[in-house]
Short mmCIF file of C-alpha atoms in Angstrom, two decimals:
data_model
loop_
_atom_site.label_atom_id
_atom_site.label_comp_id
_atom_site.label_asym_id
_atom_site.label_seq_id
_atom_site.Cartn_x
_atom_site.Cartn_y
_atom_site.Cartn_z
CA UNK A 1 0.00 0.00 0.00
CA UNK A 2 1.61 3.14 -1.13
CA UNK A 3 0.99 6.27 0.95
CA UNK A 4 0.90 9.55 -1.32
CA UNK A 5 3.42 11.80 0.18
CA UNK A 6 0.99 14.61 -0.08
CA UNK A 7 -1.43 13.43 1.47
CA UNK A 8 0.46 14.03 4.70
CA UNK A 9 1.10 17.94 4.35
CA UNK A 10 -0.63 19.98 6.51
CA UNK A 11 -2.89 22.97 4.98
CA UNK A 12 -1.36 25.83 5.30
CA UNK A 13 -1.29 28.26 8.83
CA UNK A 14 -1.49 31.13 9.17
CA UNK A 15 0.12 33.74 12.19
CA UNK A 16 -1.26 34.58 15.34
CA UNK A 17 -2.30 37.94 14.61
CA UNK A 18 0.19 40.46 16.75
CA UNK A 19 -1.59 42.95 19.54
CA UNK A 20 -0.87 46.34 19.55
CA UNK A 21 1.83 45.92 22.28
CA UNK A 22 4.58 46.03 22.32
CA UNK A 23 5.41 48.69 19.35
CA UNK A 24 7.87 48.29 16.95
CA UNK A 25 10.67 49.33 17.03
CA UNK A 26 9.62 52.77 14.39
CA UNK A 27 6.82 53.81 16.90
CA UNK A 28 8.89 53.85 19.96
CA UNK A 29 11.75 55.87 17.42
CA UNK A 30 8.39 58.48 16.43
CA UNK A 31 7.05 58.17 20.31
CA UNK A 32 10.75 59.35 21.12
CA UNK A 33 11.27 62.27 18.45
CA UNK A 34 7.45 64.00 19.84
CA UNK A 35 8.32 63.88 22.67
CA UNK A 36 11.47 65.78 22.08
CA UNK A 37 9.69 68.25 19.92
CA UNK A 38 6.94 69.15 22.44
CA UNK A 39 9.35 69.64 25.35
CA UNK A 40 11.37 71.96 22.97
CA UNK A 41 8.43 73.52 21.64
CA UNK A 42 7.21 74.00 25.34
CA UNK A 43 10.36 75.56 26.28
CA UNK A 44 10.60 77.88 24.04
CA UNK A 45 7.41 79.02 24.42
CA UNK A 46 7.61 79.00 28.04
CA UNK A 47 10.97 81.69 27.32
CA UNK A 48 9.40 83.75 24.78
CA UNK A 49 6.52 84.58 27.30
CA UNK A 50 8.86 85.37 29.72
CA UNK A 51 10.77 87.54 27.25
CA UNK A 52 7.87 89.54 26.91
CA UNK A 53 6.70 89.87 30.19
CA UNK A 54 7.64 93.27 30.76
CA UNK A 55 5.82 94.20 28.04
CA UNK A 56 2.24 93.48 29.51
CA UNK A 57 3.45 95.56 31.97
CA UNK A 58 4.44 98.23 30.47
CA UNK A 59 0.94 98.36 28.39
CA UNK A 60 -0.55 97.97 32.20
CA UNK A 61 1.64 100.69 33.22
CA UNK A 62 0.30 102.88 29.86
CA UNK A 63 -3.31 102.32 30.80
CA UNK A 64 -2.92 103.65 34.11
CA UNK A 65 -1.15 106.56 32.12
CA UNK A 66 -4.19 106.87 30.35
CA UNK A 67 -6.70 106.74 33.22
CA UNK A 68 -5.02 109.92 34.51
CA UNK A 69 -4.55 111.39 31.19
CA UNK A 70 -4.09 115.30 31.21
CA UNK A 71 -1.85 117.78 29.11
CA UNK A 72 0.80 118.81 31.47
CA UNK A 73 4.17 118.67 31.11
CA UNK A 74 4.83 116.15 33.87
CA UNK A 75 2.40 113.75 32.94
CA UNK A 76 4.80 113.99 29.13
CA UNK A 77 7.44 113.08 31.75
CA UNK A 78 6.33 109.63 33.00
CA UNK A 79 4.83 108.86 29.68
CA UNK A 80 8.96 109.42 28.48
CA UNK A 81 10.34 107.84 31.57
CA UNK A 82 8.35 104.78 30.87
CA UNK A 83 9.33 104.37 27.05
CA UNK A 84 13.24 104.91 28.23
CA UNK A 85 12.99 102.09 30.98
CA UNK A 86 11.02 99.87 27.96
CA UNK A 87 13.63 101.07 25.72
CA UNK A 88 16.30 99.63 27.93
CA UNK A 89 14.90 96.38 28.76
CA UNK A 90 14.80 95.51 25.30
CA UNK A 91 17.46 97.44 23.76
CA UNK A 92 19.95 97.14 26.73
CA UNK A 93 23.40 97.38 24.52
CA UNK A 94 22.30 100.91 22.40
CA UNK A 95 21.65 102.98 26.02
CA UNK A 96 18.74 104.26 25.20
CA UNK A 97 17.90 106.09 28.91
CA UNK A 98 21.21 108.16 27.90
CA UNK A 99 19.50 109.74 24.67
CA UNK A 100 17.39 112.91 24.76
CA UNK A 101 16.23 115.02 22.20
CA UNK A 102 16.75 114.59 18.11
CA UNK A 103 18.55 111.10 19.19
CA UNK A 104 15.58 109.99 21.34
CA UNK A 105 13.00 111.09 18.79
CA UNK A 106 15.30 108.86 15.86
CA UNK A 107 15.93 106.02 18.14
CA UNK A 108 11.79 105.70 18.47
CA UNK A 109 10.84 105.74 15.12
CA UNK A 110 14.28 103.64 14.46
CA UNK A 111 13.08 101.04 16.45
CA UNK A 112 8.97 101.73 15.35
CA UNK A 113 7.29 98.80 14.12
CA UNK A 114 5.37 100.44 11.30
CA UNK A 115 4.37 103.99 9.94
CA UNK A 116 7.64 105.63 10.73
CA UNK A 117 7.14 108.68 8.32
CA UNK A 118 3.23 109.08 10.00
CA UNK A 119 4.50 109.12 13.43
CA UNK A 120 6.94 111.64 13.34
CA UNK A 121 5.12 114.75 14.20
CA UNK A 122 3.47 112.83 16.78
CA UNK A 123 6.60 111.30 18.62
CA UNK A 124 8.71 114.77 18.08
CA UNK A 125 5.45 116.78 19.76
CA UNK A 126 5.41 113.36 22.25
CA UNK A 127 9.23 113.89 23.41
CA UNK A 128 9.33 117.97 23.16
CA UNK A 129 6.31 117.88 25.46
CA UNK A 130 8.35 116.56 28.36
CA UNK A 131 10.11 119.39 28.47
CA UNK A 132 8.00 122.54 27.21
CA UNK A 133 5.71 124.67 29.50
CA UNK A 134 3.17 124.38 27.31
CA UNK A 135 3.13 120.56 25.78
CA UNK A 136 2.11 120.59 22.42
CA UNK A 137 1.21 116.79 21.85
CA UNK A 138 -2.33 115.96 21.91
CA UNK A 139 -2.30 112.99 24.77
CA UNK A 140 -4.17 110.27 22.66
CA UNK A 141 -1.88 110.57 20.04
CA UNK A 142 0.89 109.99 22.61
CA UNK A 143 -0.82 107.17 23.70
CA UNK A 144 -1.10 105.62 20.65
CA UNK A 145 1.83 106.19 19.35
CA UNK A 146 3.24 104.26 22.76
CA UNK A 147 1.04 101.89 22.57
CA UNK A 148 2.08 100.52 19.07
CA UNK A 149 5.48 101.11 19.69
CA UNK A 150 5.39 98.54 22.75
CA UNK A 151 3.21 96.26 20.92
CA UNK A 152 6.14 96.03 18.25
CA UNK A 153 8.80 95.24 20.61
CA UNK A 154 7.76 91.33 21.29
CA UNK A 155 10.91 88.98 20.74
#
């Protein structure tokens, strides 16, 4: 009696399908290079906002400029004397608490975000105020001026 070989082979089996865990080896290398990118992501954005910190409160400090709003020479003075101390926080290596006059009014609109040509009446009336007995800046133009030129100093 003669057996036919194939007869004896086995149909054919397949695989026990695979569960999700563990990963292979490509998701724990993608796993690996997110997570890298969100903690670099979250530390820079962690350093930009504190970057810019001082520039919410210099805005804070502008409002409370506003609330008391009047068109006197000092209040020309603190409206200055804040701009200089923003100045120097971001612009630390260029001095800018040292410049007065001409220089001052150039290093603003230097350092303007937009509208340079547009602002210049305003900031020269804005910086000649804090000095004249009579300021000749109308207030909410100061104030506007400051305020966009604050907004434009983020990092």
């Amino acid at each position: 009696m003669e057996q036919d070989p194939l007869s004896q082979l086995r149909d054919i089996h397949l695989p026990e399908p695979g569960g999700f865990w563990p990963p292979a080896p490509g998701w724990w290398a993608l796993a690996l290079i997110v997570m890298v990118l969100v903690t670099v992501l979250a530390i820079w954005l962690v350093r930009k906002h504190r970057r810019n910190r001082w520039i919410a409160l210099a805005l804070a400090e502008l409002d409370a400029l506003a609330e008391q709003q009047r068109r006197d020479t000092a209040w020309f003075v603190r409206l200055n004397e804040l701009l200089k101390r923003s100045a120097r926080h971001r612009y630390p290596d260029r001095v800018p608490e040292a410049l007065s006059g001409q220089s001052w009014i150039d290093f603003l609109l230097e350092t303007s975000p937009r509208d340079r040509i547009a602002a210049r009446p305003v900031v020269a009336a804005l910086v000649a105020s804090s000095w004249q007995p009579r300021p000749s800046c109308n207030p909410d133009q100061a104030l506007a001026v400051s305020r966009q030129w604050l907004r434009g100093q983020r990092c």
